[in-house]
Amino acid sequence: MAAFVKSVNKKLACKDLLAYVKTLTPSVLEGLYNHPASCLAIFRELPDFAKHYVMRILFVEQVMVKQNVVATWIEKDYANEHLDAIKALTGLHIVHEHMQYCGLPAWKLNESFKKSLQIALMGGGNGANSLEMLPPDKYAKDIAFLDSYAQERWECILHYIVQSKEGSGGISREVTEILLHSGLVSKDGVNSDTFITAAGFQFLLLDISSQIWYFMIRYLETVESRGMNIVECLTFMFQLSFLTLGKDYSSDKMSDNQQRFLQHLREFGLVYQRKRKCQRFYPTRLAINLTSSTPKDIALETHKQGFIMVETNYRVYAYTDFQIWLLQALLEKVSALHLLRGSQLTRLSTS
Amino acid sequence: MAYRSDESSLLIVVLDTNPVWWGQQLSKPNRDLTFTNCIEELLVFCNSHLMMDQRNKLCVIAAHPSKNKFLFPKSELADETASDDSEIMRQTKSDGQYELFAKVSETIREEVKDLIFSDTSGELHADCMLSGAMSMALCYINRVEKEQLNKESFSSRILVIKGSEDHQSQYMNFMMVIFTAQKQNTIIDACILDQESSLLQQACDITNGIYLKIPQLSGLLQYLLCVFLPDAKIRKKMTLPTNVKIDYRAACFCHRNLVDIGYVCSVCLSIYCSFTPICTTCHATFKIVDPRPIPKKKIKK
């Protein structure tokens, strides 16, 4: 129990998009910047000053802008913020430093970033990487169906984290590997079942958008080891986050790596595909705006009514069918009727 | 995560579409800015605003001499064509432009064409219904505020892009719009293409907005991005054009001329350039004070 308390004090650390992108190598970044969707996603996560600097030099023909000119763009009191913005831009290789002819240092915007951002803004790209629309789907699905599908898939994974003894129904080996890698579950021996860790508990208590993001970051960390191309996966992920909910898209032009990635996403509940061989897919609510760090309210389920009673003799009665797995994880089951669960809170059940 | 504002921003662009003024631009020798170019540059600016933050919102209103029209979002009366919208989206070429931006661009272009073709009256006016357009903008801001589900705070600003001249008949309405905007904490910015406008100077000064007459029309987009893109919070931190000397003269209520010295009704504070015995606004009467001395009656002895 003491060990449990100690590890709970260490908060589950999750990188946001910028922190994650900074860990990528320059060649991967260069590959990413060739795609409008990635540039747009990264642009939105920059600090405010950085965004305005980029906008000011995005359409300027003159290639470089002197550093002391950029420094005059802001009031002197905010020099720290200015430095922070410049650090973010140079760290992500969006601007490079050059020495101008007159001896003064200047900034130059990364050419591929500039072109891709202009394409995202105005169009005019060659469409090689974009997802096409198809003629109307005779098996068209509406948003309510997509929501329930996404919820069912994601709860499947959460259920597995909590109670893996009940078998990995519907969970593939890859998901298990990711969960092991991220420390949310762990194993005693090689062939034994997995059980939840303290980090796993904290994960369960996060809101759903943070859960999805944490899980995707961990997944991306294992991409290279599976032999998949990280640039392609990231590009597809960024494209996915900018799609419209309720519309279907073609998976025709995607490469093999991206097709594999799509199948994984299908398992996590981020996209829906009627059949594996089907050429069209629907992004679900979990995938839209995935990479943005602004608070989103993904209310997958409508407001569900429920009651929980806690007695002083440590009995808990729950009259609901919502997130039962959380109760199962923390409490020892005493009785279970339709919709009514009686459980006991014991030292053993919480450790 | 430091230095990112957590407030979203609503931008309303009021564009002056006076055909007389825009037509005159075409006949100028160097053709700095044509209407088509202006619309395209405005589209890039609007998309840039939406790009800055995922929660940012946009509205574009065209101020025409005979009417005002919402270019984006499409007015709800036109929603019979909503089913066509998905068809338009299916046919939109996939050229890498973010879908939302493509939708904004297509909608605005269609609505502008619709506005121009539907203006068949043939009357020529030198001004546009600016105060009406700004009132529509303020009503839209109020509606968005009421419709906000999760009570997130957002700042709002109105950017007026104007080329034609002011007309003094709009003075009263304009003043009321300015004071409403001040109460609502809405910033009014002015991007002046041709003739200076004292009304907009006053508006920008009262609401802490930026007034800028564009020196080089061919660089309109760059001025828009540099000066008018930052929202209220960032503006305090950046060096942006400050206000010019403002003409605060009021216009008289009888002729709409600007006066320095005039008569003021003591009840309702309306301003007149010459003496009137009865105030036309509140119907208060004024005693006539004769400045000539009353001649003393000579007592005949």
XYZ file of C-alpha atoms in Angstrom:
652
model
C 0.000 0.000 0.000
C 2.852 2.345 0.849
C 4.439 1.580 -2.487
C 1.136 2.338 -4.165
C 0.879 5.706 -2.424
C 4.421 6.635 -3.346
C 3.959 5.893 -6.996
C 0.625 7.729 -7.136
C 2.407 10.902 -6.120
C 4.361 10.726 -9.373
C 1.923 12.190 -11.878
C 1.433 10.552 -15.227
C 3.606 12.597 -17.525
C 2.338 13.161 -21.004
C 4.099 15.181 -23.653
C 2.094 17.592 -25.708
C 2.535 17.715 -29.460
C 5.397 20.208 -29.531
C 7.402 18.324 -26.952
C 6.914 15.127 -28.907
C 7.836 16.682 -32.257
C 11.016 18.135 -30.749
C 12.194 14.591 -30.073
C 12.101 13.728 -33.769
C 15.215 13.883 -35.917
C 15.692 16.725 -38.441
C 15.273 14.356 -41.374
C 11.913 13.134 -40.054
C 10.862 16.758 -39.509
C 11.861 17.656 -43.054
C 9.744 14.770 -44.308
C 6.821 15.968 -42.187
C 7.053 19.531 -43.426
C 6.334 18.402 -46.969
C 2.751 17.767 -45.976
C 0.292 20.640 -45.409
C -1.620 18.869 -42.630
C 1.477 18.367 -40.458
C 2.559 21.987 -40.866
C -0.908 23.168 -39.925
C -1.040 20.943 -36.835
C 2.404 22.046 -35.647
C 1.690 25.713 -36.411
C -1.375 25.663 -34.184
C 0.669 24.415 -31.246
C 3.335 27.122 -31.444
C 3.484 29.920 -28.851
C 1.520 33.046 -29.844
C 4.444 35.243 -30.785
C 5.911 32.472 -32.911
C 2.657 32.160 -34.839
C 2.611 35.872 -35.634
C 6.245 35.892 -36.703
C 5.580 33.050 -39.116
C 2.483 34.772 -40.521
C 4.403 37.986 -41.077
C 7.121 36.349 -43.151
C 5.025 33.682 -44.820
C 4.154 35.730 -47.889
C 7.231 37.899 -48.116
C 9.293 37.330 -51.234
C 12.445 38.607 -49.643
C 14.081 35.544 -48.244
C 15.516 36.645 -44.924
C 14.533 39.046 -42.196
C 17.073 40.531 -39.849
C 16.960 39.428 -36.235
C 17.016 42.940 -34.859
C 14.035 43.802 -37.070
C 12.094 40.910 -35.573
C 13.017 42.115 -32.105
C 11.380 45.478 -32.798
C 8.071 43.801 -33.494
C 7.266 43.448 -29.812
C 7.332 45.702 -26.768
C 10.492 45.539 -24.708
C 8.743 44.215 -21.609
C 8.006 40.921 -23.293
C 11.516 39.971 -24.272
C 11.240 36.639 -22.447
C 8.254 35.626 -24.458
C 10.085 36.640 -27.608
C 13.045 34.446 -26.735
C 10.744 31.553 -25.935
C 9.064 31.904 -29.316
C 12.386 32.000 -31.162
C 13.553 28.953 -29.235
C 10.437 27.036 -30.241
C 10.867 28.001 -33.891
C 14.546 27.120 -34.103
C 14.094 23.926 -32.085
C 11.591 22.665 -34.605
C 13.707 23.772 -37.561
C 10.978 26.073 -38.797
C 13.392 28.968 -39.045
C 17.114 28.780 -39.612
C 19.718 31.297 -38.730
C 21.795 32.817 -41.505
C 24.515 35.390 -41.585
C 23.590 38.091 -44.030
C 25.980 39.816 -46.355
C 26.128 42.912 -44.171
C 27.277 40.830 -41.218
C 23.989 40.917 -39.346
C 22.291 37.650 -38.377
C 18.934 36.952 -39.960
C 16.121 34.366 -39.868
C 14.983 32.364 -42.822
C 11.756 30.393 -42.934
C 12.113 26.710 -43.832
C 11.174 26.437 -47.523
C 9.125 23.265 -47.335
C 7.290 24.506 -44.242
C 6.536 27.772 -46.034
C 5.206 26.046 -49.156
C 3.124 23.510 -47.249
C 1.587 26.111 -44.964
C 0.667 28.204 -47.990
C -0.966 25.169 -49.554
C -2.911 24.428 -46.368
C -4.097 28.025 -46.363
C -4.883 28.579 -50.005
C -4.819 25.282 -51.819
C -2.946 24.728 -55.025
C -1.020 21.662 -54.011
C -0.716 18.659 -56.266
C -3.078 16.571 -54.151
C -0.698 13.662 -54.095
C -1.077 13.153 -50.406
C -4.613 14.135 -49.807
C -7.586 11.933 -49.211
C -10.243 11.891 -51.842
C -13.960 11.967 -51.602
C -15.910 9.072 -53.054
C -19.395 8.749 -54.487
C -22.045 8.357 -51.785
C -21.814 5.224 -49.657
C -24.787 2.882 -49.787
C -23.863 1.707 -46.293
C -23.516 5.266 -45.013
C -23.161 5.599 -41.242
C -24.312 8.550 -39.203
C -22.532 10.309 -36.364
C -24.453 8.523 -33.590
C -23.312 5.152 -34.930
C -19.708 6.333 -35.156
C -19.858 7.624 -31.591
C -21.175 4.340 -30.222
C -18.601 2.395 -32.225
C -15.753 4.539 -30.938
C -16.983 4.263 -27.382
C -17.318 0.491 -27.607
C -13.821 0.029 -29.007
C -12.158 2.328 -26.524
C -13.966 0.827 -23.553
C -12.801 -2.570 -24.753
C -9.224 -1.425 -24.319
C -9.928 0.163 -20.941
C -11.679 -3.008 -19.843
C -8.627 -4.998 -20.806
C -6.356 -2.731 -18.765
C -8.529 -3.222 -15.730
C -9.365 -6.874 -15.933
C -7.129 -8.712 -18.253
C -7.939 -11.975 -16.527
C -11.231 -12.042 -18.340
C -9.392 -12.650 -21.517
C -8.278 -10.387 -24.257
C -11.503 -10.515 -26.177
C -11.059 -8.310 -29.187
C -7.656 -6.973 -28.205
C -4.782 -7.751 -30.493
C -1.251 -8.580 -29.521
C -0.097 -5.164 -30.671
C -2.334 -3.325 -28.234
C -1.007 -5.508 -25.428
C 2.536 -4.657 -26.447
C 1.802 -0.941 -26.436
C 0.199 -1.143 -23.026
C 3.204 -3.025 -21.675
C 5.595 -0.524 -23.238
C 3.755 2.406 -21.700
C 3.739 0.883 -18.249
C -0.010 0.865 -17.864
C -0.048 -2.888 -17.324
C 2.723 -5.257 -16.471
C 3.432 -8.948 -16.383
C 4.900 -11.207 -13.746
C 6.337 -13.754 -16.068
C 6.478 -14.124 -19.813
C 3.353 -16.198 -20.253
C 1.269 -14.956 -17.357
C -1.604 -12.522 -17.549
C -1.131 -8.802 -17.325
C -2.285 -6.766 -14.380
C -2.815 -3.064 -13.955
C -0.131 -0.792 -12.521
C -0.343 2.454 -10.566
C 0.260 4.380 -13.754
C -2.606 2.445 -15.259
C -4.911 3.654 -12.498
C -3.995 7.251 -13.153
C -4.552 6.674 -16.835
C -8.060 5.429 -16.168
C -8.912 8.581 -14.284
C -7.892 10.912 -17.106
C -10.488 12.379 -19.443
C -10.889 10.582 -22.698
C -9.043 13.002 -24.961
C -5.970 12.877 -22.713
C -6.194 9.084 -22.632
C -6.276 8.868 -26.411
C -3.381 11.267 -26.784
C -1.225 9.484 -24.227
C -1.934 6.178 -25.890
C -1.113 7.510 -29.387
C 2.197 8.972 -28.199
C 3.162 5.603 -26.773
C 2.075 3.919 -29.962
C 4.208 6.262 -32.068
C 7.205 5.433 -29.930
C 6.893 1.793 -30.966
C 6.321 2.484 -34.646
C 9.930 2.265 -35.701
C 10.384 -1.089 -34.002
C 7.519 -2.548 -36.006
C 9.175 -1.608 -39.237
C 6.698 1.117 -40.122
C 7.700 4.498 -41.447
C 7.192 7.185 -38.809
C 6.843 10.025 -41.334
C 3.978 8.279 -43.098
C 2.218 7.399 -39.867
C 2.533 10.902 -38.459
C 1.381 12.466 -41.716
C -1.688 10.290 -41.765
C -2.413 11.040 -38.118
C -2.253 14.789 -38.754
C -4.447 14.482 -41.825
C -6.939 12.459 -39.829
C -7.202 15.083 -37.114
C -8.334 17.676 -39.652
C -11.054 15.649 -41.306
C -14.752 16.299 -40.876
C -16.835 14.106 -38.603
C -19.482 12.141 -40.415
C -17.809 12.126 -43.835
C -16.195 9.158 -45.469
C -12.837 9.210 -47.185
C -10.998 6.943 -49.561
C -8.079 4.846 -48.414
C -7.083 4.086 -51.979
C -3.940 6.125 -52.312
C -2.457 5.227 -48.989
C 0.803 3.342 -48.789
C 1.150 -0.073 -47.147
C 2.448 1.418 -43.934
C -0.458 3.774 -43.765
C -2.911 0.941 -44.439
C -1.449 -0.997 -41.509
C -1.692 2.121 -39.357
C -5.303 2.502 -40.446
C -6.093 -1.025 -39.251
C -4.567 -0.254 -35.862
C -6.578 2.928 -35.619
C -9.659 0.927 -36.461
C -8.979 -1.230 -33.468
C -8.534 1.724 -31.117
C -11.840 3.187 -32.284
C -10.408 6.227 -34.040
C -11.731 5.274 -37.488
C -14.525 3.040 -38.664
C -14.270 0.768 -41.655
C -17.049 -1.592 -42.575
C -14.718 -4.320 -43.716
C -10.985 -4.681 -43.847
C -10.967 -4.692 -47.636
C -13.295 -1.705 -47.850
C -11.777 1.311 -49.534
C -13.541 3.925 -47.503
C -13.301 4.852 -43.836
C -14.971 7.271 -41.448
C -13.056 9.197 -38.803
C -14.749 9.114 -35.399
C -15.016 11.837 -32.809
C -11.928 10.549 -31.032
C -9.775 11.247 -34.078
C -10.953 14.743 -34.918
C -8.646 17.392 -33.533
C -6.565 14.667 -31.961
C -3.336 16.637 -32.088
C -4.691 19.894 -30.751
C -4.020 20.680 -27.127
C -6.913 23.072 -26.640
C -9.500 21.608 -24.299
C -12.035 19.646 -26.250
C -15.204 18.264 -24.850
C -15.538 14.851 -26.321
C -18.828 13.887 -24.866
C -19.098 10.483 -26.414
C -21.953 9.472 -24.270
C -24.943 11.665 -23.583
C -25.511 12.566 -20.000
C -26.201 9.295 -18.293
C -28.138 9.154 -15.091
C -26.767 7.057 -12.271
C -26.533 6.858 -8.529
C -23.695 5.804 -6.269
C -24.138 5.287 -2.577
C -21.210 4.887 -0.239
C -21.861 3.601 3.251
C -19.699 4.080 6.296
C -19.180 0.324 6.518
C -17.278 0.613 3.213
C -20.065 -0.812 1.107
C -20.661 0.850 -2.245
C -23.856 0.477 -4.221
C -23.900 1.655 -7.812
C -27.159 1.977 -9.739
C -25.814 2.591 -13.211
C -24.308 0.765 -16.141
C -21.783 3.470 -16.914
C -18.088 2.701 -16.593
C -18.662 -0.416 -14.570
C -15.100 -1.490 -15.274
C -13.784 1.309 -13.075
C -15.818 0.038 -10.169
C -14.713 -3.510 -10.883
C -11.095 -2.398 -10.690
C -11.312 -0.720 -7.343
C -13.932 -2.690 -5.504
C -14.564 -6.260 -4.539
C -17.841 -7.483 -5.939
C -20.417 -8.614 -3.415
C -23.627 -8.785 -5.381
C -24.676 -7.945 -8.881
C -28.237 -7.443 -9.970
C -29.444 -5.937 -13.171
C -28.112 -2.356 -13.064
C -27.395 -2.542 -9.353
C -23.971 -3.567 -8.129
C -23.101 -3.950 -4.498
C -19.413 -3.937 -3.694
C -17.049 -3.710 -0.794
C -14.115 -1.358 -0.546
C -11.262 -3.302 1.011
C -7.557 -2.818 1.380
C -6.950 -5.703 -0.966
C -9.221 -4.462 -3.676
C -7.442 -1.119 -3.994
C -3.879 -2.395 -3.970
C 3.022 25.001 -21.967
C 3.780 28.667 -21.820
C 2.664 31.727 -23.703
C -0.445 30.523 -25.450
C -3.612 32.427 -24.928
C -6.574 30.396 -23.765
C -9.144 32.744 -25.204
C -10.707 32.271 -28.583
C -11.498 35.207 -30.797
C -14.395 36.128 -33.053
C -13.489 38.261 -36.051
C -16.134 40.053 -38.082
C -15.008 41.640 -41.336
C -17.225 44.363 -42.767
C -16.246 44.859 -46.377
C -17.281 47.916 -48.340
C -18.536 46.687 -51.721
C -19.617 49.996 -53.196
C -19.610 49.347 -56.970
C -18.898 52.982 -57.811
C -15.684 53.116 -55.830
C -14.483 49.674 -56.926
C -15.311 50.540 -60.523
C -13.173 53.642 -60.240
C -10.265 51.515 -59.056
C -10.348 49.607 -62.332
C -9.951 52.771 -64.338
C -6.910 53.928 -62.381
C -3.654 53.781 -64.333
C -1.692 51.411 -62.112
C -4.598 49.208 -60.924
C -3.158 48.618 -57.487
C -6.122 46.822 -56.074
C -9.024 45.349 -57.982
C -12.120 43.930 -56.335
C -11.199 40.355 -57.246
C -7.747 40.701 -55.724
C -9.231 42.278 -52.647
C -11.594 39.339 -52.161
C -8.775 36.833 -52.607
C -6.522 38.634 -50.141
C -9.385 38.909 -47.698
C -9.941 35.140 -47.982
C -6.309 34.451 -47.111
C -6.567 36.824 -44.155
C -9.781 35.193 -42.912
C -8.290 31.722 -43.234
C -5.197 32.893 -41.380
C -7.407 34.050 -38.530
C -9.049 30.612 -38.401
C -5.654 28.987 -38.598
C -4.344 30.758 -35.511
C -6.558 28.828 -33.161
C -8.910 25.945 -33.627
C -11.670 27.702 -31.683
C -11.531 31.016 -33.563
C -14.683 32.071 -35.341
C -15.304 34.191 -38.395
C -18.088 36.243 -39.918
C -17.950 38.351 -43.079
C -20.532 40.996 -43.944
C -20.685 42.924 -47.203
C -21.798 46.566 -46.915
C -23.478 47.463 -50.187
C -25.153 50.801 -50.985
C -28.624 49.264 -51.079
C -28.331 46.426 -48.557
C -26.034 44.450 -46.280
C -25.446 40.744 -46.604
C -23.815 38.004 -44.579
C -21.170 36.428 -46.792
C -20.093 33.916 -44.171
C -21.670 32.046 -42.427
C -24.358 31.665 -45.030
C -27.620 33.234 -43.962
C -30.110 30.661 -42.717
C -32.747 31.656 -45.225
C -30.533 30.251 -47.898
C -30.336 26.914 -46.150
C -32.541 25.111 -48.655
C -29.343 24.637 -50.505
C -27.783 22.865 -47.533
C -27.990 19.532 -49.286
C -26.092 21.031 -52.170
C -23.336 21.894 -49.759
C -22.198 18.306 -49.417
C -22.294 17.964 -53.179
C -20.075 21.009 -53.535
C -17.703 19.513 -51.015
C -17.544 16.260 -52.891
C -16.602 18.025 -56.060
C -14.036 20.266 -54.423
C -10.678 19.225 -55.679
C -8.452 17.707 -53.073
C -5.505 20.032 -53.370
C -4.266 19.997 -49.834
C -6.258 22.944 -48.561
C -7.737 22.350 -45.152
C -11.430 21.546 -45.574
C -12.708 24.334 -43.383
C -10.698 26.913 -45.318
C -11.977 25.524 -48.608
C -15.537 25.803 -47.330
C -15.013 29.398 -46.203
C -13.463 30.391 -49.532
C -16.146 28.751 -51.644
C -19.003 30.178 -49.587
C -17.672 33.726 -49.672
C -16.989 33.640 -53.409
C -20.479 32.302 -54.160
C -22.181 34.854 -51.948
C -20.237 37.782 -53.404
C -21.220 36.731 -56.908
C -24.795 36.410 -55.759
C -24.709 39.894 -54.207
C -23.317 41.537 -57.315
C -25.663 39.843 -59.746
C -28.721 40.544 -57.657
C -28.062 44.290 -57.602
C -30.074 45.327 -60.613
C -31.429 48.654 -59.406
C -29.001 50.758 -61.402
C -28.814 53.478 -58.757
C -25.434 54.926 -57.979
C -24.395 55.911 -54.468
C -21.094 57.229 -53.299
C -21.285 55.553 -49.905
C -22.324 52.249 -48.398
C -24.626 51.277 -45.511
C -21.817 51.008 -43.053
C -23.722 51.703 -39.854
C -26.275 49.060 -40.805
C -23.561 46.503 -41.461
C -21.910 47.270 -38.145
C -25.213 46.918 -36.314
C -25.624 43.493 -37.914
C -22.135 42.631 -36.745
C -22.931 43.616 -33.158
C -26.133 41.566 -33.240
C -24.171 38.569 -34.485
C -21.647 38.928 -31.665
C -24.485 39.034 -29.165
C -26.023 35.910 -30.664
C -22.769 33.951 -30.620
C -22.233 34.927 -27.020
C -25.669 33.641 -26.073
C -25.182 30.427 -28.022
C -21.887 29.549 -26.369
C -22.510 26.221 -24.717
C -19.626 25.960 -22.336
C -19.398 29.637 -21.394
C -15.839 29.956 -22.635
C -14.725 33.525 -22.799
C -13.968 34.934 -26.185
C -12.982 38.351 -27.427
C -14.611 39.906 -30.440
C -13.502 42.488 -32.929
C -14.875 44.109 -36.040
C -12.574 44.979 -38.922
C -13.980 47.523 -41.357
C -12.386 47.624 -44.813
C -13.563 50.803 -46.465
C -12.801 52.643 -49.656
C -15.762 54.912 -50.324
C -16.376 58.141 -48.456
C -18.448 58.813 -45.364
C -21.903 60.223 -45.571
C -22.949 62.473 -42.739
C -26.503 61.161 -42.721
C -25.167 58.064 -40.979
C -23.602 60.054 -38.162
C -26.256 59.405 -35.514
C -26.560 55.692 -36.183
C -22.834 55.382 -36.300
C -22.369 57.032 -32.927
C -24.885 54.674 -31.377
C -23.082 51.686 -32.883
C -19.786 52.921 -31.448
C -21.158 53.314 -27.952
C -22.775 49.889 -28.070
C -19.491 48.363 -29.179
C -17.736 50.085 -26.317
C -20.238 48.639 -23.833
C -19.854 45.161 -25.331
C -16.048 45.391 -25.181
C -15.837 44.901 -28.907
C -12.835 46.376 -30.674
C -13.427 48.212 -33.931
C -10.486 48.323 -36.363
C -10.449 50.303 -39.558
C -8.495 49.530 -42.706
C -8.897 52.553 -44.955
C -8.173 52.146 -48.620
C -8.786 55.627 -49.933
C -10.435 58.491 -48.105
C -9.943 59.295 -44.459
C -13.024 58.788 -42.336
C -13.463 60.811 -39.168
C -16.272 58.552 -37.968
C -14.068 55.471 -38.062
C -11.224 57.375 -36.417
C -13.498 58.133 -33.498
C -14.734 54.520 -33.424
C -11.217 53.119 -33.251
C -10.177 55.568 -30.595
C -13.118 54.876 -28.306
C -12.924 51.092 -28.586
C -9.096 50.812 -28.509
C -8.880 49.620 -32.075
C -6.358 50.359 -34.797
C -6.990 52.860 -37.559
C -4.743 52.506 -40.576
C -4.813 54.093 -43.985
C -2.976 51.688 -46.273
C -0.020 53.450 -47.900
C 0.437 50.855 -50.642
C -2.690 49.129 -51.848
C -0.797 46.375 -53.624
C 0.477 45.200 -50.245
C -2.963 44.938 -48.642
C -2.536 41.328 -47.500
C 0.740 42.017 -45.737
C -0.763 44.976 -43.879
C -3.755 42.883 -42.861
C -1.542 40.074 -41.555
C 0.890 42.310 -39.719
C -1.451 44.831 -38.184
C -4.948 43.388 -37.936
C -4.304 39.708 -37.281
C -3.210 39.882 -33.598
C -6.122 39.699 -31.204
C -6.773 41.885 -28.170
C -4.417 40.147 -25.724
C -1.431 40.009 -28.058
C -1.840 43.591 -29.244
C -0.700 44.992 -25.930
C 2.574 43.138 -26.355
C 3.316 44.063 -29.955
C 4.322 47.342 -31.546
C 1.455 48.368 -33.785
C 0.438 51.707 -35.390
C -0.843 54.190 -32.840
C -3.731 56.558 -33.276
C -3.544 59.695 -35.329
C -4.927 63.065 -34.423
C -8.666 62.666 -34.381
C -11.321 65.053 -35.526
C -13.813 65.004 -32.679
C -16.159 67.633 -34.015
C -19.778 66.724 -33.751
C -22.245 67.036 -36.577
C -25.261 69.280 -36.106
C -28.608 67.552 -36.057
C -30.253 69.868 -38.585
C -27.803 69.760 -41.516
C -25.280 67.106 -40.540
C -22.424 69.566 -40.911
C -19.437 69.362 -38.628
C -19.417 72.256 -36.190
C -16.826 73.559 -33.766
C -19.122 75.921 -31.887
C -22.870 75.490 -31.732
C -26.030 75.459 -29.652
C -26.810 72.556 -27.307
C -30.267 71.706 -25.975
C -30.122 71.714 -22.171
C -32.522 68.764 -21.910
C -31.360 66.168 -24.410
C -27.952 67.564 -25.441
C -28.683 67.606 -29.162
C -26.449 69.917 -31.143
C -27.554 72.644 -33.545
C -25.539 74.969 -35.715
C -28.050 77.827 -35.490
C -30.629 78.882 -32.943
C -33.985 77.104 -33.004
C -36.825 77.972 -30.569
C -37.917 74.331 -30.205
C -35.595 71.323 -29.980
C -36.550 68.864 -32.725
C -35.503 65.834 -30.645
C -37.186 66.408 -27.294
C -39.539 69.311 -28.132
C -38.287 71.440 -25.293
C -38.910 75.153 -25.783
C -36.255 77.793 -25.345
C -36.890 81.304 -24.163
C -35.922 83.816 -26.775
C -33.305 86.085 -25.263
C -33.092 89.345 -27.170
C -29.540 90.668 -27.085
C -30.598 94.287 -27.842
C -31.021 96.501 -24.785
C -34.596 97.592 -24.167
C -34.721 101.337 -24.962
C -35.683 103.378 -21.930
C -39.001 105.152 -22.340
C -38.378 108.853 -22.446
C -40.540 110.606 -19.872
C -41.994 113.706 -21.509
C -42.177 116.612 -19.265
